[in-house]
XYZ file of N, CA and C in Angstrom:
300
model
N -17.697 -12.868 14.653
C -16.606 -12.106 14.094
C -17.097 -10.681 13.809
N -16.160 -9.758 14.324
C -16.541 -8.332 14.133
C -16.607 -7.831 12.818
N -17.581 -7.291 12.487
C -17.688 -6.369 10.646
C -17.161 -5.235 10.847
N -17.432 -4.710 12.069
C -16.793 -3.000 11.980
C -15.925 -3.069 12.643
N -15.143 -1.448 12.790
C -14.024 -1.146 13.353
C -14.107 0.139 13.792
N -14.041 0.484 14.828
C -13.622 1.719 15.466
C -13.301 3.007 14.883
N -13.717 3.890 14.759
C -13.429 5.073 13.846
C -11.595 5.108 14.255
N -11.475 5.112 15.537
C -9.805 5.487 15.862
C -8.712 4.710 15.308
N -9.298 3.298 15.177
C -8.408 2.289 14.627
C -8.290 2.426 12.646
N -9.739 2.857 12.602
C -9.651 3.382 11.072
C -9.156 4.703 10.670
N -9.088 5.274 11.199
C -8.325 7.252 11.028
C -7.006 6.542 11.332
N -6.238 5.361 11.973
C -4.759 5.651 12.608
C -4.514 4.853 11.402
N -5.058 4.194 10.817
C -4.483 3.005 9.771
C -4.667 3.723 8.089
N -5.414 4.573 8.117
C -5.605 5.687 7.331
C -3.887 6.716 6.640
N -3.814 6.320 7.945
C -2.658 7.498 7.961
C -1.018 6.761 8.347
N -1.264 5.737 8.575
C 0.016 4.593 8.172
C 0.910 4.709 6.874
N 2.034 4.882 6.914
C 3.464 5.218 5.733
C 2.787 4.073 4.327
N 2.792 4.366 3.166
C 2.917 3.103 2.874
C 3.863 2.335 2.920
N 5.346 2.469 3.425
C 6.225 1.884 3.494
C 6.417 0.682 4.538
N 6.367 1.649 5.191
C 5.650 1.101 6.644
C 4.428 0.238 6.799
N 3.898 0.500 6.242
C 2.502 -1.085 6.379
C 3.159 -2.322 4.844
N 3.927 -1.705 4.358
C 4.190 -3.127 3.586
C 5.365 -3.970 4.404
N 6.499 -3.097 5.354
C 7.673 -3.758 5.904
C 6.519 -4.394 7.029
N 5.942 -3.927 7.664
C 4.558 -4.760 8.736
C 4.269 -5.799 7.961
N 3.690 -6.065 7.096
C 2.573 -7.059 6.168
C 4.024 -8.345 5.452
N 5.302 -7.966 5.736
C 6.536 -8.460 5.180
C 6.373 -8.454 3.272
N 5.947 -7.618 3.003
C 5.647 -7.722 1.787
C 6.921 -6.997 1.213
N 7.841 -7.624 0.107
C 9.023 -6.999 -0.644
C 9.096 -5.893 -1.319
N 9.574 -5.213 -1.233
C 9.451 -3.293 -2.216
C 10.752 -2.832 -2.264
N 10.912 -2.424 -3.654
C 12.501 -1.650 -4.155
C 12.466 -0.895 -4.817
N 12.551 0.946 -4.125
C 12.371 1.568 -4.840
C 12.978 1.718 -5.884
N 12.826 2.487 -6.884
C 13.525 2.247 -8.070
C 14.299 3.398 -8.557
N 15.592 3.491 -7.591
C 16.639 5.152 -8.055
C 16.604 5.209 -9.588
N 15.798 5.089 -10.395
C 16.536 5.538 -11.695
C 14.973 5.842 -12.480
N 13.721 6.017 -11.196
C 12.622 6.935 -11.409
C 12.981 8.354 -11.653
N 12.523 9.135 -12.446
C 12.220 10.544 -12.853
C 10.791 11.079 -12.575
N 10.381 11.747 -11.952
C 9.080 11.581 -11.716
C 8.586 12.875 -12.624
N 7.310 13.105 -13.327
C 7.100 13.849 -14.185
C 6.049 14.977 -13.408
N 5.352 14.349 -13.155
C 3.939 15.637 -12.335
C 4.668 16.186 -10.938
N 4.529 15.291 -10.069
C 5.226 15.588 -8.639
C 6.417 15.065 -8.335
N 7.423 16.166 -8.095
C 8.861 15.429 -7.275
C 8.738 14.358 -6.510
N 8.000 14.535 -5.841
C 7.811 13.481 -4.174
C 7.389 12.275 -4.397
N 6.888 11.821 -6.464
C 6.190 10.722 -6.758
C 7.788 9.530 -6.450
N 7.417 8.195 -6.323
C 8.727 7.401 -6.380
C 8.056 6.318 -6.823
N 8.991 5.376 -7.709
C 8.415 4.286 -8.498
C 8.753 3.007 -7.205
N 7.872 1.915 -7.299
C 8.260 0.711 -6.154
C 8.431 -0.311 -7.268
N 8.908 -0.961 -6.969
C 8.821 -2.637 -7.604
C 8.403 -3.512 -5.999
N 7.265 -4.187 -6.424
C 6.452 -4.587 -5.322
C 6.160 -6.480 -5.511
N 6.417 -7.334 -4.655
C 6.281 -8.052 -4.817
C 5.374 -8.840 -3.928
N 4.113 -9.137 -3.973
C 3.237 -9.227 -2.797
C 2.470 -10.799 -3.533
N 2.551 -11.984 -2.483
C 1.193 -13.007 -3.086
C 1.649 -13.562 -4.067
N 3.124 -13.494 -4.358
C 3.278 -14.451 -5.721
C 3.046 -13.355 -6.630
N 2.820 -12.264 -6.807
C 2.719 -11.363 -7.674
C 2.939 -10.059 -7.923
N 4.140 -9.487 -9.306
C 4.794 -8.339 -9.407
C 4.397 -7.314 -9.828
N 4.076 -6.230 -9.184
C 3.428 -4.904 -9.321
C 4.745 -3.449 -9.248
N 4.079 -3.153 -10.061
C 4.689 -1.159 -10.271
C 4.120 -0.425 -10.175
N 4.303 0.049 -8.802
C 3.752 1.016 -8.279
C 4.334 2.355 -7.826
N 3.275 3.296 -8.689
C 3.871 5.010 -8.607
C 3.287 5.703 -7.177
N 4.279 6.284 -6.289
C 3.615 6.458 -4.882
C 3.811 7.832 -4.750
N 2.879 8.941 -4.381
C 3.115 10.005 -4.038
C 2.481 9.819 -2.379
N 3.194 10.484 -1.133
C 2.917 10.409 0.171
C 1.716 9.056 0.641
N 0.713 8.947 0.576
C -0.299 8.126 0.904
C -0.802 7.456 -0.434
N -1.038 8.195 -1.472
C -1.710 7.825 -2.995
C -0.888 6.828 -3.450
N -1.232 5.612 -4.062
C -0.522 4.693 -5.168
C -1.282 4.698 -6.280
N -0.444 4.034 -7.083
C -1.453 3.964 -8.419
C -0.491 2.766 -9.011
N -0.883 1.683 -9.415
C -0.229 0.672 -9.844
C -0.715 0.361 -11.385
N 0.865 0.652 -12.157
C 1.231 0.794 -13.597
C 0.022 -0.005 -14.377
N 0.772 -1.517 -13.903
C 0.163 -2.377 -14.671
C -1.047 -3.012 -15.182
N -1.820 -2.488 -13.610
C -3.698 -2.875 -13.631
C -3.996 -1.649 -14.118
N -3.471 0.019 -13.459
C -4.658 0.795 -14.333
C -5.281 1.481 -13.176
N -4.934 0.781 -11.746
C -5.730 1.105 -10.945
C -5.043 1.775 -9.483
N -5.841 2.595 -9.008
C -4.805 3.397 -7.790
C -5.580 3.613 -6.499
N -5.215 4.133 -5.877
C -6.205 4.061 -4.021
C -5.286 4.795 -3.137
N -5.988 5.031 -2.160
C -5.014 5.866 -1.123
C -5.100 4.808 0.319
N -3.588 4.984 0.488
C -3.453 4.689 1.907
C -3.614 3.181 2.212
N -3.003 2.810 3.414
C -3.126 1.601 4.010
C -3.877 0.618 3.852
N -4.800 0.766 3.608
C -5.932 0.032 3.815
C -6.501 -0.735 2.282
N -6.085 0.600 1.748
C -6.244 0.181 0.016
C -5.374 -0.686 -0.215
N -4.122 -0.523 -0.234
C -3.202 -1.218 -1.090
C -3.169 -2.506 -0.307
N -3.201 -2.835 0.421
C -3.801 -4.147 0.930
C -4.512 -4.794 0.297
N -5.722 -4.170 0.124
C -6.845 -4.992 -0.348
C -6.545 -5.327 -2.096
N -5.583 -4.577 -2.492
C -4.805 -4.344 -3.935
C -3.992 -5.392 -3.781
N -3.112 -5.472 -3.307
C -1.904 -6.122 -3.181
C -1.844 -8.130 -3.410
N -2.784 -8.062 -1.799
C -3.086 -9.467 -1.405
C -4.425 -9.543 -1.865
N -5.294 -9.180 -2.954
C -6.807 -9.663 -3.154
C -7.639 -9.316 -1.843
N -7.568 -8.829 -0.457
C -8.612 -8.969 0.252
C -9.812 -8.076 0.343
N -10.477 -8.366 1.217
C -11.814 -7.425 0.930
C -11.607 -6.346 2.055
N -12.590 -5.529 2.443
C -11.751 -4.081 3.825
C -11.732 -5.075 4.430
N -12.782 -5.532 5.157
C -12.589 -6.262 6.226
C -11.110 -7.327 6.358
N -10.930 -8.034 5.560
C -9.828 -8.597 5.564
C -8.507 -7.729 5.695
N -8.760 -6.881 4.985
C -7.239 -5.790 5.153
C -7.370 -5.527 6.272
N -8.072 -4.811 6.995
C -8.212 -4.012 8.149
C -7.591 -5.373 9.248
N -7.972 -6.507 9.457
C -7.571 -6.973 10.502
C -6.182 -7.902 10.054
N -5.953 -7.622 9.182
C -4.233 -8.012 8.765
C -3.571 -7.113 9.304
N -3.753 -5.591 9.014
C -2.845 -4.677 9.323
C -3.137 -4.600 10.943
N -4.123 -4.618 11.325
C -4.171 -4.905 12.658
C -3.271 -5.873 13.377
N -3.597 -6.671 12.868
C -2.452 -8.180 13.432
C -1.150 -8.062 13.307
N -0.948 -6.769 12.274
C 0.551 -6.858 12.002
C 0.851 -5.380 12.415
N -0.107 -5.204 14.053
C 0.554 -4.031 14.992
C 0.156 -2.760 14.347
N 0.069 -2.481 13.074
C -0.194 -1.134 12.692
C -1.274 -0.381 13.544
């Protein structure tokens, strides 16, 4: 079983929507119209439901940061490994499998 990954496959998954790798991964998300966002306009609140388990998560373009743990990451690859418990390696070939 492969440990690494391709710089190209890691720069393209890097740069994956987060929206877009959770509708891939079938994972549930609703943004929440009745967010105000305080620092950045462009921030939007999710209600996230991934693994049996409910997360709030504040998203500006690639960055999340989820309310309830405390804890935040950028991009695809992170919130994966956030979401569903996995380790990179495990994220990386989920989102793989799921075409990203």
């Amino acid at each position: 079983m492969a440990r690494s990954f391709d710089s190209a496959t890691l720069a393209r998954l890097r740069q994956v929507r987060l929206a877009e790798a959770l509708k891939a991964l079938d994972v549930y998300f609703k943004p929440d119209r009745s967010f105000e966002p305080v620092k950045d306009a462009s921030t939007q609140r999710w209600m996230v439901n991934a693994a049996g388990a409910d997360f709030e998560l504040l998203v500006t373009d690639l960055k999340w940061f989820d309310t309830r743990a405390g804890k935040g990451g950028g991009g695809a690859i992170d919130l994966c490994m956030h979401l569903l418990g996995l380790d990179f390696v495990g994220a990386v070939k989920l989102l793989v499998r799921a075409s990203l």
